[in-house]
Coordinates of C-alpha atoms and ligand atoms in Angstrom, one line a residue:
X1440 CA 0.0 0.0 0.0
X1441 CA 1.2 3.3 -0.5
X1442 CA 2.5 5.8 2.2
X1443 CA -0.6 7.9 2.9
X1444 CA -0.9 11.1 2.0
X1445 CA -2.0 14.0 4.4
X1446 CA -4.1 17.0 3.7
X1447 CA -2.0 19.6 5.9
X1448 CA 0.5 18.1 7.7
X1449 CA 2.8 19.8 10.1
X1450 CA 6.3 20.1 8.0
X1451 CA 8.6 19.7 10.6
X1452 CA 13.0 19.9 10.3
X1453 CA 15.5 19.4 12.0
X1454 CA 15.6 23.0 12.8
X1455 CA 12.7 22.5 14.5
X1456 CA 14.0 19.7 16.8
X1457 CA 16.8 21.5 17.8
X1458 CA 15.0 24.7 18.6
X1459 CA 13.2 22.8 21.4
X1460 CA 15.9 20.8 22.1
X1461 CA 17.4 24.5 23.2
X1462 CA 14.2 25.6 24.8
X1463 CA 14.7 22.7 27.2
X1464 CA 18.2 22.5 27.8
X1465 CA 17.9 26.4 28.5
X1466 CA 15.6 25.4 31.5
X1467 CA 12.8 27.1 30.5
X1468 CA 10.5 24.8 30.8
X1469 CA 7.9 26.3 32.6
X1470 CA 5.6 28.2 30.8
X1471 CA 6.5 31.9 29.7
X1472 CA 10.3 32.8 29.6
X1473 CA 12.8 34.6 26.4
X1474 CA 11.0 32.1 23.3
X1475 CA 8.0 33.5 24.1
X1476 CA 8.7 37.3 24.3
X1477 CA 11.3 36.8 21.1
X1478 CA 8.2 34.8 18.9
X1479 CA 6.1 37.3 19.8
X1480 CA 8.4 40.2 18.8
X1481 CA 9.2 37.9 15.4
X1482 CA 5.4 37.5 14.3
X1483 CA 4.6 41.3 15.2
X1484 CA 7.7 42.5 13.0
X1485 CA 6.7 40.0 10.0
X1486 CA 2.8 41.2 10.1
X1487 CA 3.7 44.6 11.1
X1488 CA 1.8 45.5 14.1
X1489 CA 2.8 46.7 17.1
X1490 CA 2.4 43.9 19.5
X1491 CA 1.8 40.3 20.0
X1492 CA 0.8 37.9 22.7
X1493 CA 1.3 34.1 22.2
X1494 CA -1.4 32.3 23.4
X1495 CA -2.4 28.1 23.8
X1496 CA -4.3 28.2 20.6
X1497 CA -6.1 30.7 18.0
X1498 CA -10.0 30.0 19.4
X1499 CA -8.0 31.6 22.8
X1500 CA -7.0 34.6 20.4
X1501 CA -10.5 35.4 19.5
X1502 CA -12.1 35.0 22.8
X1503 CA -9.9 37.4 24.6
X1504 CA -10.4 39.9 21.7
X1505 CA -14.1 39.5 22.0
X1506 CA -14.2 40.6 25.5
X1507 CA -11.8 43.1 25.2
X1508 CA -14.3 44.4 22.1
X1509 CA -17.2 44.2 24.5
X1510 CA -19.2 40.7 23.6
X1511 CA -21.4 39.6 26.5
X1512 CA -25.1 38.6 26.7
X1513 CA -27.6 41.1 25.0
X1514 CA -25.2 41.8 22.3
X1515 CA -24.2 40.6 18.8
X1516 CA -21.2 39.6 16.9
X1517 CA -21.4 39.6 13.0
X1518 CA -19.3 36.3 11.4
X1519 CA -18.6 34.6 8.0
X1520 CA -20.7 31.7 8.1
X1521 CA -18.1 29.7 6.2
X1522 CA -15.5 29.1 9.1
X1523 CA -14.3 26.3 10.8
X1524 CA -16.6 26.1 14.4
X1525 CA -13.9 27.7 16.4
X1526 CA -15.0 31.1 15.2
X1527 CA -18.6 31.1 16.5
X1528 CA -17.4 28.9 19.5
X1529 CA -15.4 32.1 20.7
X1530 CA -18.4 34.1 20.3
X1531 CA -20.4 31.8 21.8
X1532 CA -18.0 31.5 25.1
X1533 CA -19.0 35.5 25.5
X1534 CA -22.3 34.9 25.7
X1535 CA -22.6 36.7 22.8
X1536 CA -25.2 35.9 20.1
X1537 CA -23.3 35.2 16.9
X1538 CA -25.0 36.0 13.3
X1539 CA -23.9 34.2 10.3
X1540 CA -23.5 35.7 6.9
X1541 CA -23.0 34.1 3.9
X1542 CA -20.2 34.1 1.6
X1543 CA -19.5 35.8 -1.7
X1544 CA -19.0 33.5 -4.7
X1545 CA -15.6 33.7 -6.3
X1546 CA -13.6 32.7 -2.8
X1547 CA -16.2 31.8 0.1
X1548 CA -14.9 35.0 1.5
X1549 CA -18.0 36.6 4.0
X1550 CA -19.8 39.5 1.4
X1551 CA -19.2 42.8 2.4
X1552 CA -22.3 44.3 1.6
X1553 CA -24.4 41.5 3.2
X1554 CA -22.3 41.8 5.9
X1555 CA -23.4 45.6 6.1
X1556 CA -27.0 44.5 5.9
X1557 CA -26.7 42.5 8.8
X1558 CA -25.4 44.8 10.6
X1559 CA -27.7 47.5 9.7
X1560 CA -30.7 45.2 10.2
X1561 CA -29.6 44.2 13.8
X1562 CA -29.1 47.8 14.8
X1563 CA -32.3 48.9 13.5
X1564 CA -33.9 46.0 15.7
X1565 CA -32.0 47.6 18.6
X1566 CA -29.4 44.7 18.9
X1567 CA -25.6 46.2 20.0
X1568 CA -23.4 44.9 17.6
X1569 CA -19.9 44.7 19.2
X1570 CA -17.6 43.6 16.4
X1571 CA -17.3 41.9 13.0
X1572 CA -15.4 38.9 12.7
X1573 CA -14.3 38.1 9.0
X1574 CA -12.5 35.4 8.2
X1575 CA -9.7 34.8 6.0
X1576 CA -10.9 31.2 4.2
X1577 CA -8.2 29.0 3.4
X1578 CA -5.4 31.8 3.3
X1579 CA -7.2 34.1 1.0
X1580 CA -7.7 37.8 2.8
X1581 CA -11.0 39.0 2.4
X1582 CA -11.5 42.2 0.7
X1583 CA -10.8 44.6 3.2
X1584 CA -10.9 48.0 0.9
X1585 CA -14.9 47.4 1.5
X1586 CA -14.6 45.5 4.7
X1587 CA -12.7 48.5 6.2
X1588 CA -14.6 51.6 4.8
X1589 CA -18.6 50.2 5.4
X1590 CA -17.7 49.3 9.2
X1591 CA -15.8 52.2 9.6
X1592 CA -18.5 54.4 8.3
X1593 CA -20.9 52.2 10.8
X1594 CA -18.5 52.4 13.8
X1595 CA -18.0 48.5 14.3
X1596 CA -15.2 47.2 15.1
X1597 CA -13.4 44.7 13.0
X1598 CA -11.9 41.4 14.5
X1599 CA -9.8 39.4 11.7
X1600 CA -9.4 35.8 12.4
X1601 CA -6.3 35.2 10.6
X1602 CA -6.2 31.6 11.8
X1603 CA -5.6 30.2 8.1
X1604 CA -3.8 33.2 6.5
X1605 CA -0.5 34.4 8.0
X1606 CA 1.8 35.2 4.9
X1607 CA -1.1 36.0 2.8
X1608 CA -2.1 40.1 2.0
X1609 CA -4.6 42.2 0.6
X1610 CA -3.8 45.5 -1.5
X1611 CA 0.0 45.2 -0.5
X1612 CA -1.1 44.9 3.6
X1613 CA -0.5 41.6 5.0
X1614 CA -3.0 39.2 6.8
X1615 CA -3.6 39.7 11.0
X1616 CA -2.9 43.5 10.5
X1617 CA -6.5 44.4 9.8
X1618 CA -9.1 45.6 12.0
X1619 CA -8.5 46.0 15.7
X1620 CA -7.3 42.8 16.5
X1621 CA -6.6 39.5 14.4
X1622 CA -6.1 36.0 16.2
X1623 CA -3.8 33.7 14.6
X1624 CA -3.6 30.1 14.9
X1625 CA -0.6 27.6 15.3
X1626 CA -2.7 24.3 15.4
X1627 CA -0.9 21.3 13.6
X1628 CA -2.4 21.9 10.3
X1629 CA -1.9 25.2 9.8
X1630 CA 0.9 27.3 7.7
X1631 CA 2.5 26.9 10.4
X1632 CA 2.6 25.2 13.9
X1633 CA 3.6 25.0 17.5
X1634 CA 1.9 22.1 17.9
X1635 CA -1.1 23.5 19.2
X1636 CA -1.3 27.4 19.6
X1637 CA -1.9 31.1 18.7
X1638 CA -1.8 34.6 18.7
X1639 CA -3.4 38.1 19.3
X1640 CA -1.8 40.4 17.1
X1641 CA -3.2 44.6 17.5
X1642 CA -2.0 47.7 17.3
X1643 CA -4.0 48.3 20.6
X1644 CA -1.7 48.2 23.5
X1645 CA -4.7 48.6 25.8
X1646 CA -6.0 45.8 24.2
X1647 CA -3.4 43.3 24.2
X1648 CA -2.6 44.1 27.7
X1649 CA -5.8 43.2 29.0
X1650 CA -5.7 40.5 26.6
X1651 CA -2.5 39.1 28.9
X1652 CA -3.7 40.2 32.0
X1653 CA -7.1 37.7 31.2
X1654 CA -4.8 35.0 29.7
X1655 CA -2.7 34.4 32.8
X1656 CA -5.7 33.8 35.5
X1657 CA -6.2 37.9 36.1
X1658 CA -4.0 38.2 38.8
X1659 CA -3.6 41.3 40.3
X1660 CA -0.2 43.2 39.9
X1661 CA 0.6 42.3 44.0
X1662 CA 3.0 40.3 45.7
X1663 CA 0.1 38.1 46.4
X1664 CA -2.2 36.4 44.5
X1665 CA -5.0 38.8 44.3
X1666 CA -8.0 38.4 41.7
X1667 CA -10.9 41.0 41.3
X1668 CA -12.1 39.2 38.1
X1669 CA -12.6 35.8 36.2
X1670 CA -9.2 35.0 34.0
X1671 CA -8.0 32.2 32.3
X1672 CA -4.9 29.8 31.7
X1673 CA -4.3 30.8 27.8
X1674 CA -0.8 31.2 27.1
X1675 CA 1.8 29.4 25.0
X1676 CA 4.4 27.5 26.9
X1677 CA 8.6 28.6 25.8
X1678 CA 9.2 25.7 24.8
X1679 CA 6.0 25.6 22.2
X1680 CA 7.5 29.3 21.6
X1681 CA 10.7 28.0 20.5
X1682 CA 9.3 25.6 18.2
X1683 CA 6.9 28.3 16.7
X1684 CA 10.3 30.7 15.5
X1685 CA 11.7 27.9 14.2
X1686 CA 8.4 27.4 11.9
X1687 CA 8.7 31.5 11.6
X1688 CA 12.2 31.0 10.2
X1689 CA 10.8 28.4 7.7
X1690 CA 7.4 30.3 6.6
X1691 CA 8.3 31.5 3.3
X1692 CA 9.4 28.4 2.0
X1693 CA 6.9 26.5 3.1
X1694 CA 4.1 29.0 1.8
X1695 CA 6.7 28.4 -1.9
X1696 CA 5.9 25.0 -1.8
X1697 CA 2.3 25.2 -1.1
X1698 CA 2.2 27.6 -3.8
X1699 CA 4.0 25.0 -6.1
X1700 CA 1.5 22.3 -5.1
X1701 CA -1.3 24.6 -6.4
X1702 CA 0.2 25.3 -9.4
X1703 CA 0.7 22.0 -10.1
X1704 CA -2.8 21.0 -9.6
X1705 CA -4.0 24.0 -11.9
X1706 CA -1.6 22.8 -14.6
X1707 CA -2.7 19.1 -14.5
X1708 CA -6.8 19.1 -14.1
X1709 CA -7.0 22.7 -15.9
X1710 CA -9.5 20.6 -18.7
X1711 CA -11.9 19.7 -16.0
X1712 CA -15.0 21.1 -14.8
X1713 CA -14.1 22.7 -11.9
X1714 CA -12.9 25.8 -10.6
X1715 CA -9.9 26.5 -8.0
X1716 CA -11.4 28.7 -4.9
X1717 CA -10.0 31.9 -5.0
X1718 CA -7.7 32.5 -7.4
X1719 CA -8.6 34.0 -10.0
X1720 CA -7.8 37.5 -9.1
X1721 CA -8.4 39.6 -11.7
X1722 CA -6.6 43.1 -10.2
X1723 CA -3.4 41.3 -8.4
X1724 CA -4.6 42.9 -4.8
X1725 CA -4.6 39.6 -3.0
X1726 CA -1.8 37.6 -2.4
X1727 CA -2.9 34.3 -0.8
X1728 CA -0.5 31.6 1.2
X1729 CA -2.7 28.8 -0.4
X1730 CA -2.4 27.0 3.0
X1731 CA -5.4 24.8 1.4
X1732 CA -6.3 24.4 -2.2
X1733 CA -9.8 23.8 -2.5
X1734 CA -11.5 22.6 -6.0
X1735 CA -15.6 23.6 -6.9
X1736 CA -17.1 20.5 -9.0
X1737 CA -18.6 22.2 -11.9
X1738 CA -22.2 20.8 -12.5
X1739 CA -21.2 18.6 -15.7
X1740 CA -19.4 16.7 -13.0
X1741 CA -21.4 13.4 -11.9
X1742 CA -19.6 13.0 -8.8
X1743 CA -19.9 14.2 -5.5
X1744 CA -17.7 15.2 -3.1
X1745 CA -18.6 12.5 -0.9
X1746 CA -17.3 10.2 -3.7
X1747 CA -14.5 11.6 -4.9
X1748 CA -13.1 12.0 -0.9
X1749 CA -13.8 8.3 -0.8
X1750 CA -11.7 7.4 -4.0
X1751 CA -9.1 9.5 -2.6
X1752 CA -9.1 7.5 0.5
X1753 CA -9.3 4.1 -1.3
X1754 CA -5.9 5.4 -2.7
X1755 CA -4.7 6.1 0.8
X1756 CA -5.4 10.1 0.2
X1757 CA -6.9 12.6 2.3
X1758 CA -9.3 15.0 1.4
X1759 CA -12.3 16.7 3.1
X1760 CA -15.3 18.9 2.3
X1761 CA -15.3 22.3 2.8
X1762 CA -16.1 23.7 6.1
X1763 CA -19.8 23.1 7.1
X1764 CA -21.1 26.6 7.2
X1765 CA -22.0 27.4 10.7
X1766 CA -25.7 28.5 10.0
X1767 CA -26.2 24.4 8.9
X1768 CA -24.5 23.5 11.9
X1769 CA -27.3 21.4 14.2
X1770 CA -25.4 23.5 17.4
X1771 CA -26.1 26.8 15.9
X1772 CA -29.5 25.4 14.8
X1773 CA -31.3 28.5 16.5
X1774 CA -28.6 31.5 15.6
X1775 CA -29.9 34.4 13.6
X1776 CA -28.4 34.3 9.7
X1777 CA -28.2 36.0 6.4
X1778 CA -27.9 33.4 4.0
X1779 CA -28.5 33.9 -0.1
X1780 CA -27.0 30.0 -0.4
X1781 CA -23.4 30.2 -2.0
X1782 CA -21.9 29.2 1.0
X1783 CA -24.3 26.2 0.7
X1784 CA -23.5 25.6 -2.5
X1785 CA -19.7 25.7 -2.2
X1786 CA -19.6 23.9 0.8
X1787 CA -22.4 21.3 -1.2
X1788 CA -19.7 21.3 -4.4
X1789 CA -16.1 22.1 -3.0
X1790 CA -13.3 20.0 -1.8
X1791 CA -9.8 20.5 -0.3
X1792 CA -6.6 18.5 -1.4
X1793 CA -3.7 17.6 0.2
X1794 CA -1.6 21.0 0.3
X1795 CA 1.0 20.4 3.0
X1796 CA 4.1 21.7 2.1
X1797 CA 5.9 18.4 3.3
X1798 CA 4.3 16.7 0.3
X1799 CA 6.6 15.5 -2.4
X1800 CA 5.9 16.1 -6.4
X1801 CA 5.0 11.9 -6.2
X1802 CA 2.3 12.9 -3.6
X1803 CA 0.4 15.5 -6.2
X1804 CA 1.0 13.0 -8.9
X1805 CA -1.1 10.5 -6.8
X1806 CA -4.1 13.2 -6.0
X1807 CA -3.9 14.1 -9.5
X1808 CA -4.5 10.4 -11.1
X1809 CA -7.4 10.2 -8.6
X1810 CA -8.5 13.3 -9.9
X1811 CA -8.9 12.4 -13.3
X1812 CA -11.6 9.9 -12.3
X1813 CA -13.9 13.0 -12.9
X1814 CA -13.0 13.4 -17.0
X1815 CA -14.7 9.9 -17.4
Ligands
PLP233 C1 -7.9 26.7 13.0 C2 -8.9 27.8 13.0 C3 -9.2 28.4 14.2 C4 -8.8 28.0 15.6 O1 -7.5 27.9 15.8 P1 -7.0 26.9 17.0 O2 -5.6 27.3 17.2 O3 -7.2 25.5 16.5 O4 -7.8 27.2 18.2 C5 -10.1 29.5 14.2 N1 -10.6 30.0 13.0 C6 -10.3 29.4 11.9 C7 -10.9 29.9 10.6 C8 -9.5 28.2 11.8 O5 -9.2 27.6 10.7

């Protein structure tokens, strides 16, 4: 049988190894110590915002932004319905009702202007909405020139969950440096990984330093321990920290050789009826870090999804759906939406292959012969 092929597997070096290796030998062990403070310092420099705090995953990210931004019960938080769950989890955790809208067609990306509707429409029911989450699907940046100007001209603040796009940018800025805050996320099978972890990145000292003050328990600035408020336990351990600059160090190559994969896919099923999500770009103003490259079956295609991901895994591949949009999800069953059904539809057509930048060209020659299933 052959080896099997991951979707997005972490792509770790020997670089890697050693970095932690350091982080141990160095005695900092316990969480916090110098990995921590340099990683965040490294990822604030490369997205250009002021400051950074490293936190035990990217769902931790947007929580503590959401408070920070004012989500409790009685109020609202706009979202892209076409998110992984984590998203409207971290909404959810506020008490905080969230409000799905739907994508727009070309990338899954959330629609500005229905976004705009949503909000306009919850505010003229008298519902407080507290911020807009946008998310940046599959490493593509959403298209901030709108997203910016109509929720600045409404007064809502923008929260970016980044947590698939570091290294990607819109109009020359680069993903986790829009709105007030963006949450990124190191999980296994992202760009890049600590393992398991994430970050807070603003230009909002206030915010990030309540933001750290909530992720370490709340403690009081006393000898003693002294707490006046609920906290947490969210931050990244050094030695995770020292893994994640490691991964920082490697970043641009690995985002080379995702973009390598894609290309290779476009060249090779280019005759099929399908589309690549995303993409096509017709003015050059995104840059994406095709962290997953995700196909749309074209409806001259007899196949499903559901079939082709099962051929794939006959062949010892793995590929998924699309993420479930989160006003489908039985949890969210009762959650407020706006909905004109693209999301549906992609999610209903779409697949993502095996992107990882670990894979070797004999990896995307596999996918591809699977692929080809759908010319017949
Ligand atoms: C992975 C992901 C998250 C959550 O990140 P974790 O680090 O796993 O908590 C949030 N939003 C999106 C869109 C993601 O893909």
């Amino acid at each position: 049988m052959n080896e099997r092929i991951f979707m997005s597997r972490a792509d770790i070096s020997d670089a890697e190894e050693d970095a932690v290796r350091r982080a141990i030998r160095s005695g900092w062990v316990a969480p916090l110590g110098p990995e921590v403070d340099a990683f965040e310092a490294e990822v604030a420099q490369r997205v250009g915002v002021k400051g950074a705090l490293a936190l035990s995953s990217g769902t931790a990210a947007l929580h503590l932004a959401l408070l920070h931004l004012g989500a409790r019960p009685g109020t609202a938080v706009v979202v892209s319905s076409m998110t992984f769950a984590a998203s409207a989890n971290a909404i959810a955790y506020t008490g905080a009702e969230p409000v799905f809208v739907d994508s727009q067609e070309q990338d899954g990306n959330v629609d500005p202007e229905l976004l705009f509707e949503a909000i306009d429409t919850l505010r003229g029911e008298g519902t407080e909405v507290v911020a807009a989450m946008t998310v940046d699907l599959l490493g593509r940046c959403c298209n901030y020139t709108a997203i910016e100007a109509g929720l600045a001209e409404r007064g809502v603040p923008l929260l970016e969950d980044a947590a698939e796009s570091l290294g990607a940018s819109h109009a020359g800025r680069p993903a986790g440096a829009f709105g007030q805050a963006a949450a990124l996320s190191f999980n296994g099978n992202k760009i890049m990984t600590t393992s398991g972890g994430g970050m807070l990145l603003s230009n909002d000292e206030q915010l990030l330093d309540r933001a750290r003050y909530l992720s370490t328990q709340a403690r009081q600035p006393v000898p003693w321990y002294e707490h006046t408020e609920i906290g947490y336990n969210y931050r990244l351990s050094n030695v995770l920290a020292a893994l994640g600059r490691a991964q920082l160090g490697r970043l641009d190559e690995m985002i080379h050789r995702r973009r390598v994969i894609r290309r290779q896919y476009m060249n090779a099923i280019a005759s099929l009826d399908l589309r690549f999500l995303g993409t096509a770009d017709a003015d050059g103003s995104d840059v994406e870090n095709c962290w997953l490259t995700a196909i749309i079956l074209g409806d001259d295609i007899p196949h499903t999804p559901d079939e082709v991901i099962g051929r794939m895994d006959k062949a010892n591949i793995e590929a998924r759906h699309l993420w479930k949009p989160m006003h489908l999800q039985p949890v969210f069953r009762n959650a407020r939406s706006f909905s004109t059904g693209t999301s549906e539809r992609l999610y209903r057509r779409g697949i993502t292959l095996p992107s990882g930048s670990e894979l070797p060209d004999s990896a995307t020659t596999r996918v591809i012969e699977v692929l080809n299933i759908l010319s017949r």
